[in-house]
Coordinates of C-alpha atoms and ligand atoms in Angstrom, one line a residue:
X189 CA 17.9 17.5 -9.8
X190 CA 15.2 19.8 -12.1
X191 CA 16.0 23.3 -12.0
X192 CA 12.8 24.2 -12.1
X193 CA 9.7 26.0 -10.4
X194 CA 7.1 23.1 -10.0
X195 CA 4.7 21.7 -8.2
X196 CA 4.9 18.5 -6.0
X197 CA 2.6 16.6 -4.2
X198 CA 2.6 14.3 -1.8
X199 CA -0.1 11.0 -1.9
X200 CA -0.2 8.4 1.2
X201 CA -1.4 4.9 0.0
X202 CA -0.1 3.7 -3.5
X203 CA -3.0 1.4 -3.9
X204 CA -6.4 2.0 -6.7
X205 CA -7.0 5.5 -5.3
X206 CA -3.7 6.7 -4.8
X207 CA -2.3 5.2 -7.9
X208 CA -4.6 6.2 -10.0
X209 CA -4.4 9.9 -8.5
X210 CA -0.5 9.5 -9.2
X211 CA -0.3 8.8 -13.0
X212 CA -3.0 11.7 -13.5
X213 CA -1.5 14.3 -11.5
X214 CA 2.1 13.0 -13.3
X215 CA 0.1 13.1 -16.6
X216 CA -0.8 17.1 -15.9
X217 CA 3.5 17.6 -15.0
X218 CA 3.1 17.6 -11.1
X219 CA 5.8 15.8 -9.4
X220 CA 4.4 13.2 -7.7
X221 CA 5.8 11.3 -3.9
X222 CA 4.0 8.0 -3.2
X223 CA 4.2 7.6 0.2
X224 CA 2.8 3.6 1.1
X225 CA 2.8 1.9 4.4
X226 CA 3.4 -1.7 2.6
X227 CA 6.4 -3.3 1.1
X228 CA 3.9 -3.7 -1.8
X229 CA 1.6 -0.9 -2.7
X230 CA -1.6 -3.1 -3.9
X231 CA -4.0 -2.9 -1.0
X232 CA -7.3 -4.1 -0.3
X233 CA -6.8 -5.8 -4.2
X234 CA -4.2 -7.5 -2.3
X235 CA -5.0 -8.0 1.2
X236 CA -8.9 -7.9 1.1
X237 CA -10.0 -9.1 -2.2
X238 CA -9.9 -13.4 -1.5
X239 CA -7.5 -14.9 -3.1
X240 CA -9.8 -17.0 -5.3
X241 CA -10.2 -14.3 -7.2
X242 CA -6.6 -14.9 -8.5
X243 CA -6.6 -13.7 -12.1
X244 CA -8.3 -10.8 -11.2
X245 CA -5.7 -9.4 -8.4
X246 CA -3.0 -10.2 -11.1
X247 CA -4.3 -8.0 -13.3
X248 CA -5.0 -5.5 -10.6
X249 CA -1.3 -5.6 -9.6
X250 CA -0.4 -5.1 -13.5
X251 CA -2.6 -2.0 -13.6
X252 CA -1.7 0.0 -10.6
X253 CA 2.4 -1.3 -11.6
X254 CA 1.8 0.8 -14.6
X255 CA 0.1 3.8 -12.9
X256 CA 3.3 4.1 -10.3
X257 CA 6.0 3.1 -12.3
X258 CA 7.0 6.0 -14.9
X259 CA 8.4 9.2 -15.3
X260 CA 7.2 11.6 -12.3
X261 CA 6.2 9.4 -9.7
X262 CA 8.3 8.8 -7.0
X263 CA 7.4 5.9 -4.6
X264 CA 8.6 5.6 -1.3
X265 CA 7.2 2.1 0.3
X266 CA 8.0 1.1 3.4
X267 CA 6.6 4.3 4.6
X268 CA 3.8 4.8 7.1
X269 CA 2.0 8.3 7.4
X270 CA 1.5 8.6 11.5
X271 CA 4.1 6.2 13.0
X272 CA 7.0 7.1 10.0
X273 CA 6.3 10.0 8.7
X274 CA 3.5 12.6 10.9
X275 CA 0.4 14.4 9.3
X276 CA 1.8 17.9 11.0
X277 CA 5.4 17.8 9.4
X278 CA 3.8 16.6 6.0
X279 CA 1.9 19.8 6.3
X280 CA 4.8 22.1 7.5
X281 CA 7.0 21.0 4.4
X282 CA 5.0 23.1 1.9
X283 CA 4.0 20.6 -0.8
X284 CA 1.5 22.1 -3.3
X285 CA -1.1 19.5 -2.2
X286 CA -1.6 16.3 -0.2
X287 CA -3.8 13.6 -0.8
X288 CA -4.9 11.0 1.4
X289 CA -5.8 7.7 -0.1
X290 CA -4.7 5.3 2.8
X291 CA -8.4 3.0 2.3
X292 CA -10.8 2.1 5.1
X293 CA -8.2 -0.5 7.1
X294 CA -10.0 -0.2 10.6
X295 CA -12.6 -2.8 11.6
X296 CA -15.4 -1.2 12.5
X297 CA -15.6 -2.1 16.5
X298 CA -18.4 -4.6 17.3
X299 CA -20.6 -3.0 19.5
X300 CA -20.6 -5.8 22.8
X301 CA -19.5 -4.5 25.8
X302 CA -16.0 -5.8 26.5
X303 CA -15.6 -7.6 23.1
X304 CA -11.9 -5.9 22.4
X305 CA -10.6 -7.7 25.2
X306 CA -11.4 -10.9 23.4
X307 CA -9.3 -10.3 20.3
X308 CA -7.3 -13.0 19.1
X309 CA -8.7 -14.9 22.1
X310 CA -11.5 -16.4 19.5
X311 CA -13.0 -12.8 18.3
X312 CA -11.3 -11.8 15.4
X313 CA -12.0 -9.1 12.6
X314 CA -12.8 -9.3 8.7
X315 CA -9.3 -7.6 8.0
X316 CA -7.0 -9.8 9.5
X317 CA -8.8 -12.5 8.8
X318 CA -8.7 -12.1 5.2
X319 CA -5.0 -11.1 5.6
X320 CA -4.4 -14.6 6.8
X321 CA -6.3 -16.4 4.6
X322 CA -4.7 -14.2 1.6
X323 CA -0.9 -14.9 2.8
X324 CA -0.4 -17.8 5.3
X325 CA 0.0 -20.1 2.5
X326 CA 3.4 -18.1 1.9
X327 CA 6.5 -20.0 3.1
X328 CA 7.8 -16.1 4.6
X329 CA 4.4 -15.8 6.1
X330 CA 5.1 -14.8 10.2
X331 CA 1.1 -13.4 11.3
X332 CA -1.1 -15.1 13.1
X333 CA -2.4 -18.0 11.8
X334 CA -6.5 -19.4 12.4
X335 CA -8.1 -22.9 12.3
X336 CA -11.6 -23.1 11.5
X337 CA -13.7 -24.9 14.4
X338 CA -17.0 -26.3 13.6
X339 CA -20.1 -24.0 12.9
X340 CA -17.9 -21.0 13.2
X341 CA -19.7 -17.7 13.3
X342 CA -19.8 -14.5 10.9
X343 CA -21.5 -11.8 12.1
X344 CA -22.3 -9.4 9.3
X345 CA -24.1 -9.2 6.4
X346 CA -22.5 -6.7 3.4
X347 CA -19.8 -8.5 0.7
X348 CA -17.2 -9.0 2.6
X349 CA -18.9 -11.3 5.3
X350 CA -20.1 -13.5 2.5
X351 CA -16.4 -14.0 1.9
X352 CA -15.6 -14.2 5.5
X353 CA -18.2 -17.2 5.9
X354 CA -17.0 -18.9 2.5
X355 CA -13.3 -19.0 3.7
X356 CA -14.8 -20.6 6.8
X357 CA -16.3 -23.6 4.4
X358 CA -13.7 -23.8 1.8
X359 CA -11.6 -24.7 5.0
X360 CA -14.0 -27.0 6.3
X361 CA -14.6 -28.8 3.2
X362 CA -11.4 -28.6 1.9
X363 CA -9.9 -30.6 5.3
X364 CA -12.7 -32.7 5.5
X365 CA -11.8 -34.0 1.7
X366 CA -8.3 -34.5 2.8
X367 CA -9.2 -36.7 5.7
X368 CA -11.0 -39.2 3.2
X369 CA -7.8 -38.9 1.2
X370 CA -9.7 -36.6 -1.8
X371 CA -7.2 -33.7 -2.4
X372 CA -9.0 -31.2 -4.0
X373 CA -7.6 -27.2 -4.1
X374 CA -9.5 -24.0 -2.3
X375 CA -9.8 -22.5 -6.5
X376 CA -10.9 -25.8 -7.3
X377 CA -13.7 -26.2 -4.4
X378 CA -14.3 -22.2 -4.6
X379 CA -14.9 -22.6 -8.3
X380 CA -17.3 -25.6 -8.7
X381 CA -18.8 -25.0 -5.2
X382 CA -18.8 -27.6 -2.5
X383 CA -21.6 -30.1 -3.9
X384 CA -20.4 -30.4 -7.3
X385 CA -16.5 -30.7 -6.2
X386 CA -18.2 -33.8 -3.9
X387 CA -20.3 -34.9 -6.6
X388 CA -16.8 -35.3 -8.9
X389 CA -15.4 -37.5 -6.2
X390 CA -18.5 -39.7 -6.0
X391 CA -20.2 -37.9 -2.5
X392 CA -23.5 -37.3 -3.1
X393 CA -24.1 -35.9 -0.2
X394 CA -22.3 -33.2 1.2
X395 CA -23.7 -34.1 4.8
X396 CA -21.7 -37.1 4.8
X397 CA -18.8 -35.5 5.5
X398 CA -19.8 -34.8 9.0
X399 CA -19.0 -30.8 8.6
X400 CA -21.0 -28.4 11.0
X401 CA -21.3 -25.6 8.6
X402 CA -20.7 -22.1 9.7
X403 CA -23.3 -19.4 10.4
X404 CA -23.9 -15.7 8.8
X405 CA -25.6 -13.7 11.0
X406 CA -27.2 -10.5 10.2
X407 CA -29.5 -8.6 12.4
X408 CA -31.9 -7.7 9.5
X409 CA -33.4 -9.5 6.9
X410 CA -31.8 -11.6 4.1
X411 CA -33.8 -9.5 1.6
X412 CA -32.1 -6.3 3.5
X413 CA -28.4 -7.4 2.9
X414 CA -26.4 -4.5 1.0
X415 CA -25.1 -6.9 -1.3
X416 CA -27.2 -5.6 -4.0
X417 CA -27.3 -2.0 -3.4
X418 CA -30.9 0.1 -4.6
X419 CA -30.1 3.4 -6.9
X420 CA -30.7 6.5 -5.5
X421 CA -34.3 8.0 -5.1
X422 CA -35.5 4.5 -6.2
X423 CA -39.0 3.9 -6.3
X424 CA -40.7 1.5 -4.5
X425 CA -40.8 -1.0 -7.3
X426 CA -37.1 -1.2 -7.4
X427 CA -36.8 -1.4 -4.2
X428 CA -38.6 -4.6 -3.9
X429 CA -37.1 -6.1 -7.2
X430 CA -33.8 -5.5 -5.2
X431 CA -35.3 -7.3 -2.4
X432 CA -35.8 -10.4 -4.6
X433 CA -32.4 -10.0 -6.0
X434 CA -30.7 -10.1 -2.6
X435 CA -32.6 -13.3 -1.8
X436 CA -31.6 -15.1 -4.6
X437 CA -28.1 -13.8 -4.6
X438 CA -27.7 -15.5 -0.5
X439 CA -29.8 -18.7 -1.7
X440 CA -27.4 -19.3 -4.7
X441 CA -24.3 -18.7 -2.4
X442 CA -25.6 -21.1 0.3
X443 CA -26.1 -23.6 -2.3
X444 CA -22.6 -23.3 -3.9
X445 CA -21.1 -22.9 -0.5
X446 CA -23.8 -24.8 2.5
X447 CA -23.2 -22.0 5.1
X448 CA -26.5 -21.4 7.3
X449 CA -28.0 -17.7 7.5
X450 CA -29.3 -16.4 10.6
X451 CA -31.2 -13.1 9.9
X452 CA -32.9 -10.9 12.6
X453 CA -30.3 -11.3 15.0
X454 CA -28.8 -8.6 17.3
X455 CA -25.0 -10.3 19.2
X456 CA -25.7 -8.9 22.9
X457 CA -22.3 -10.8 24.8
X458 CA -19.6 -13.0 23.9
X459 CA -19.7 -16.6 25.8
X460 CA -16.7 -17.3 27.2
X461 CA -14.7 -19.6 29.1
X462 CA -11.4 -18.6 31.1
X463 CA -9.4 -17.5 28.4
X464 CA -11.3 -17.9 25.1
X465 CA -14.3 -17.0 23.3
X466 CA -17.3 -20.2 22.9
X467 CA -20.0 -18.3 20.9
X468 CA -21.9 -15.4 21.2
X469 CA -25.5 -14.9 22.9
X470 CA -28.3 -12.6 20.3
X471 CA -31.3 -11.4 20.5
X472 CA -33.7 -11.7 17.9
X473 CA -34.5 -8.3 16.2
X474 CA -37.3 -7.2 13.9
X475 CA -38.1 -4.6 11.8
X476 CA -39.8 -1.2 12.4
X477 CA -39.9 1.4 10.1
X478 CA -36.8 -0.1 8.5
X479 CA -34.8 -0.7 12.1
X480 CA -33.6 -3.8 13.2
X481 CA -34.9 -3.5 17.0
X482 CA -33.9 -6.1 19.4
X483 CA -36.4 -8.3 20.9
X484 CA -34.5 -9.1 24.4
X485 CA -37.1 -11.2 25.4
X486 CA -36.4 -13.8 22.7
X487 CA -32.2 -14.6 23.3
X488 CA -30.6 -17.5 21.8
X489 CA -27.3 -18.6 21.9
X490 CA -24.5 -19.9 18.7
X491 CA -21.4 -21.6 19.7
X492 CA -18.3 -22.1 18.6
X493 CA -14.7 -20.9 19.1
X494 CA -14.5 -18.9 16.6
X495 CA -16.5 -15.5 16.0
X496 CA -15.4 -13.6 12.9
X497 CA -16.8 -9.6 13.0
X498 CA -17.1 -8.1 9.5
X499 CA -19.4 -5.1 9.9
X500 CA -17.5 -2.5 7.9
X501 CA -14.2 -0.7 7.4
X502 CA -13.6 2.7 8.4
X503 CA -10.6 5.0 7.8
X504 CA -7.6 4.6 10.3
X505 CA -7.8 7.7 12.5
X506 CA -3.8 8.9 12.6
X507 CA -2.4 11.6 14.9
X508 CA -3.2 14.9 13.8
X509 CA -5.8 14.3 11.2
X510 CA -9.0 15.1 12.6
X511 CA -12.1 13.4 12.5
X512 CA -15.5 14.1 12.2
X513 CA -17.5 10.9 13.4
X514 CA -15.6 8.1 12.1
X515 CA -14.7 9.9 8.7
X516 CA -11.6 12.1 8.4
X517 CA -12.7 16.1 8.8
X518 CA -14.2 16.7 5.1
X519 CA -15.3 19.9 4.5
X520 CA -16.8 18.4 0.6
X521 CA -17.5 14.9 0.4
X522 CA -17.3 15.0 -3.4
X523 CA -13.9 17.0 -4.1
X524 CA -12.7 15.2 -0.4
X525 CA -11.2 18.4 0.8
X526 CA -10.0 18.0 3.9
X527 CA -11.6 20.9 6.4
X528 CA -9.1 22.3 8.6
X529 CA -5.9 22.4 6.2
X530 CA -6.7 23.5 2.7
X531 CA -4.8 21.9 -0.3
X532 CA -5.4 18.3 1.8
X533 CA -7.7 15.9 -0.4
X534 CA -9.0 12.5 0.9
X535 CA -9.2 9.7 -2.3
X536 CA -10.8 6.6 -2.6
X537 CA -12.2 4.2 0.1
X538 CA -10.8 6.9 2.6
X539 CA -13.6 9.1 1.8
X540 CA -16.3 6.0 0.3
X541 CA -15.8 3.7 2.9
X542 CA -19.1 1.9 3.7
X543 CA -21.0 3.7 6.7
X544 CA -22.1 6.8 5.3
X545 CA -24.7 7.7 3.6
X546 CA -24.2 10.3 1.4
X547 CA -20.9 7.9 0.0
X548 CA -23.0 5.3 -0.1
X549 CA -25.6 6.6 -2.4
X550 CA -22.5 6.5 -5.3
X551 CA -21.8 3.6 -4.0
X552 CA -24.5 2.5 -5.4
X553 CA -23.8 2.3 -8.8
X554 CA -20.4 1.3 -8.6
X555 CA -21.3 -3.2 -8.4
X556 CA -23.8 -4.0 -10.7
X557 CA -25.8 -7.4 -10.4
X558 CA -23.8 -8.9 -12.4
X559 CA -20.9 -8.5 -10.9
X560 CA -21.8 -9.2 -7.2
X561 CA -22.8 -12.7 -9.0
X562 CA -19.6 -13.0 -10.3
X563 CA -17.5 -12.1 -7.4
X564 CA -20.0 -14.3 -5.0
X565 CA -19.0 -17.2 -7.5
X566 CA -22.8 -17.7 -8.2
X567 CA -23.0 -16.9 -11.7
X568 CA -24.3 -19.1 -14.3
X569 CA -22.2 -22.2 -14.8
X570 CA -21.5 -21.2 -18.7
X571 CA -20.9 -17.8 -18.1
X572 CA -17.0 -17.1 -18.0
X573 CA -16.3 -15.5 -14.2
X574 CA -15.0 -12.1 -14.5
X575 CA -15.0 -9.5 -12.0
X576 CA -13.5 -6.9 -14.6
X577 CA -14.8 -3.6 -13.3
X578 CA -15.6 -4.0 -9.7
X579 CA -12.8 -1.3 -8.8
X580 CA -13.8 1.0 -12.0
X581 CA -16.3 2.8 -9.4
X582 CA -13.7 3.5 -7.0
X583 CA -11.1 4.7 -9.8
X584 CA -13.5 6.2 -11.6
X585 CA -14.0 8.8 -8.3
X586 CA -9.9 8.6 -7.7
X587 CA -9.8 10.1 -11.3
X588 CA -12.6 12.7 -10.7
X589 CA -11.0 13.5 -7.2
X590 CA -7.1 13.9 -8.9
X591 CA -8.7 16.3 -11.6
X592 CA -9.8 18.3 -9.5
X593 CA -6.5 18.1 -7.4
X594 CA -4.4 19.2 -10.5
X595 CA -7.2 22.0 -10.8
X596 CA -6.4 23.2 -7.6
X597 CA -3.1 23.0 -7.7
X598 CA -2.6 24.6 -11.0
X599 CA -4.2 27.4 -9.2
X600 CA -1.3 27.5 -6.8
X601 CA 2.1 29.3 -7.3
X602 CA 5.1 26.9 -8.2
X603 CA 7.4 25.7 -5.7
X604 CA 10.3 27.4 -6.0
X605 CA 13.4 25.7 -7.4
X606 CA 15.1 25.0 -4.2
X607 CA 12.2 24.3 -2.5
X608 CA 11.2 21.7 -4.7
X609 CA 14.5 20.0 -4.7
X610 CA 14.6 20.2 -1.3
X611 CA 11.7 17.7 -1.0
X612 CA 13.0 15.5 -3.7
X613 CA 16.1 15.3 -1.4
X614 CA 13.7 14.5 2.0
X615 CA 12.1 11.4 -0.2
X616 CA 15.7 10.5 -1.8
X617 CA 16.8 10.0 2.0
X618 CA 14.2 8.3 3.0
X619 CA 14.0 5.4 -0.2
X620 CA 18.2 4.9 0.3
X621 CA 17.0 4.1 3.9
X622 CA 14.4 1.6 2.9
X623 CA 16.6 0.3 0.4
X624 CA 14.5 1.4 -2.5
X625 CA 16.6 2.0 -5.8
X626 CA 13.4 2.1 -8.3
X627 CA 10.3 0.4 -8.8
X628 CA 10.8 -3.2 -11.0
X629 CA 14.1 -3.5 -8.9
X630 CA 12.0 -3.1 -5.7
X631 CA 9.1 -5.1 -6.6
X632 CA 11.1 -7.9 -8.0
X633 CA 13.0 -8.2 -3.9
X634 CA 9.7 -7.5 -1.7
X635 CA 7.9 -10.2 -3.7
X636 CA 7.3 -13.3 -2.1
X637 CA 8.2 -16.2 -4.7
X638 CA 5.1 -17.8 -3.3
X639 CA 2.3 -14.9 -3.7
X640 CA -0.5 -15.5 -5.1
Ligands
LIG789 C1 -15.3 -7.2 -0.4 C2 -15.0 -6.1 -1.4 C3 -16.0 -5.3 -1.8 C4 -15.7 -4.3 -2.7 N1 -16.8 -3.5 -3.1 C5 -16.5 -2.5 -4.0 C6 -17.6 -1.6 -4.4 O1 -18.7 -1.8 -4.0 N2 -17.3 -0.6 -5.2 C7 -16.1 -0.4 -5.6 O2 -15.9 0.6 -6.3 N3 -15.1 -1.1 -5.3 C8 -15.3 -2.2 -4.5 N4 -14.2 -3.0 -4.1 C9 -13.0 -2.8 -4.9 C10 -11.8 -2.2 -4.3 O3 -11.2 -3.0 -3.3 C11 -11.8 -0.8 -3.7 O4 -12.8 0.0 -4.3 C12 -10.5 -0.2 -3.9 O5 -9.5 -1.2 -4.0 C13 -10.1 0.8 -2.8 O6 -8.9 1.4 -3.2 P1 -8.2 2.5 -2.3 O7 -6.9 2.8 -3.0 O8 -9.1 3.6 -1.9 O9 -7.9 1.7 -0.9 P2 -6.9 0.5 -0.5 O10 -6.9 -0.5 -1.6 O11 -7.3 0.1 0.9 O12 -5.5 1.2 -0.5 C14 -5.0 2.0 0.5 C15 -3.5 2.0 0.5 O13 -3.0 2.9 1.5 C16 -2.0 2.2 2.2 N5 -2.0 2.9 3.5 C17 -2.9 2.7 4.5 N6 -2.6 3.5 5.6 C18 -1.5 4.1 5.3 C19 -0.7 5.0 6.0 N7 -1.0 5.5 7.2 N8 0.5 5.5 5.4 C20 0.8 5.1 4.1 N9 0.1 4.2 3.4 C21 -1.1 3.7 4.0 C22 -2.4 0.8 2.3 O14 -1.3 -0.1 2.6 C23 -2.9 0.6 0.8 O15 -1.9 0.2 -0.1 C24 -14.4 -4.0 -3.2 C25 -13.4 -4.8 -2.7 C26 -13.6 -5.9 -1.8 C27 -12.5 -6.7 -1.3

């Protein structure tokens, strides 16, 4: 126990954001609580970045291990805000700030009427999905678990659904390989593409294999994808260069990776039989005044069993955090102060996530070229991959947002003494009952032998 007048804070999400926010907020002498949901604190690095991106997450891991574990930072895993611990008693205990930096976990809902009822029942969203694909190879792994039917469908069009629709063929391949008795790993196929990796075992022709590739769908065009994002107040110029860029970015992919793009496509229904999904009915769309607007007299029909939605992640709404839209209630975006209770901050993809516009404008700037190539897998073939930097955005606002929280805080009086202490004892309780005795010790238990 400190004898001492001080300042603690409370941070929910241990991941980039909160992390980062942590070890600068430690740096300035706050005492710092960790509150995270997961046995692990690593996050979308863990759960939504692929898992071909294998070096990368490793590092990722390393980094935000050395942001949490040292003097002043107190983690408590285990530790949801909203089912374990609720927004209103955070608030009532009196720390100096809070920040939220829980991420963007919430599929943003497809817009078919009735389409939640089909969940699991053949319509499934980006963030399991990728959660699957990222842990079911884990002997201890207990989710759901997906097969890949022929010509599944993506509907989507940013990133992530490029992932979506290369997990779909990396499968597809992978097992059609098997079943002529060529045993060839997802890195290797993910790394080489699927042509080459047949090439190397003497198929010249990917076709041969009998796969029914899977379908992107997008209802703009392929040269309106926001893989390739435009800087703000670009000119016209720009704008079209990034056209070309997002053209040639999809082209390389679906040459590495054979999945078929279907742009101008609105999804009106699911198709369905008795109990499952078969494929979705669209309408074409096309663009007015940069709209997608559906042409309901031209319909069409894709089917298959499976139907992966991957339209965005929003922020979880949680009792007694208020929302404004589908966004938490932010009086700033840029400092992420939280409207109706001051000293609350929102860090990270909490505040970033992909949907809005102002957040998207700094977006922007966050994924070069470059790097969208190299986390695609499209880069030139004697280029070394790296996708160094693709979180530096995101911490590089986590660090700006936790400056500005040590500002404010400073600002504050000190927590008394006993007052302090007495939330030091709150979070002691609570890690003795999740069986957390320090961070290596912990991390060295809740880690799966088998994790990637
Ligand atoms: C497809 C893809 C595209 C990307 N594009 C970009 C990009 O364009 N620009 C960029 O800067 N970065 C990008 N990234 C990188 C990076 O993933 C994110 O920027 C960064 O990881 C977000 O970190 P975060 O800490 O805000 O959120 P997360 O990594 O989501 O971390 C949130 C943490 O909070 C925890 N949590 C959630 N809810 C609760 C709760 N109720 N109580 C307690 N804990 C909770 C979660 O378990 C998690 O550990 C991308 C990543 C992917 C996979």
């Amino acid at each position: 126990m400190v004898d001492a007048n001080r300042h603690v804070v409370a941070i929910f999400g241990g991941a980039s954001a909160g992390s980062t926010a942590a070890e600068i907020l430690a740096a300035r002498g706050i005492e710092v609580i960790v509150f995270e949901q997961n046995l692990r604190p690593y996050g979308k690095i863990e759960d939504g970045l692929p898992r071909w991106h294998r070096d990368q997450r490793r590092m990722e891991y390393k980094r935000i291990d050395g942001k949490l574990d040292r003097p002043g930072v107190h983690v408590v895993p285990r530790t949801r805000l909203g089912t374990d611990i609720q927004f209103d008693d955070v608030v009532r205990w009196g720390f100096s700030a809070v920040l939220l930096a829980n991420g963007a976990w919430r599929d943003r809902p497809l817009d078919i009427p009735g389409a939640e009822a089909w969940v699991d029942r053949g319509l499934v969203y980006q963030n399991p999905f990728i959660y699957w694909f990222n842990h079911a190879q884990e002997a201890a792994y207990a989710g759901r678990r997906y097969t890949i039917p022929p010509g599944a469908i993506c509907i989507g069009g940013g990133l992530a659904s490029i992932d979506v629709v290369k997990v779909f063929q990396l499968e597809l391949y992978g097992q059609a390989l098997a079943a002529r008795g060529i045993d060839v790993t997802m890195h290797d196929l993910e790394h080489a593409g699927i042509p080459a990796t047949c090439l190397k075992h003497g198929i010249t022709d990917p076709a041969a294999l009998g796969v029914e590739d899977s379908w992107l769908v997008y209802r703009r065009r392929v040269e309106d994808m926001p893989v390739a994002t435009a800087p703000p107040g670009a000119s016209a110029e720009q704008l079209l260069k990034i056209e070309v860029v997002r053209k040639k970015l999809l082209a390389k992919a679906q040459e590495r990776y054979l999945f078929r793009v279907r742009p101008l496509a609105l999804p009106v229904a699911l198709l369905t039989d008795d109990d499952h999904v078969v494929g979705v009915r669209f309408v074409e769309t096309e663009m007015r005044d940069g709209k997608a607007v559906a042409r309901e007299e031209r319909p069409f029909e894709l089917h298959s069993s499976l139907v992966v939605s991957s339209i965005g992640s929003l922020p979880e709404p949680l009792p007694g955090i208020v929302m404004k839209g589908t966004f938490y209630d932010y009086a700033d975006w840029d400092t992420g102060a939280y409207a109706p209770v001051p000293g609350v901050f929102g860090v990270g993809n909490v505040v970033t996530g992909r949907g809005n516009i102002k957040a998207s404008e700094h977006h922007a700037k966050d994924v070069a070229h470059w790097l969208t190539e190299h986390y695609l897998g499209v880069q030139a073939t004697d280029v070394a991959r790296s996708i160094e930097g693709l979180s530096k955005g995101s911490e590089a606002r986590a660090e700006a947002a936790a400056t500005q929280v040590a500002d404010y805080v400073e600002t504050r009086p000190l927590l008394a003494a006993a007052a302090a202490d007495a939330l030091l004892d709150r979070i002691r309780a609570r890690q003795a009952e999740v069986g957390y005795h320090g961070y290596a010790s912990w991390m060295a238990t809740v880690t799966p032998p088998d994790a990637e």
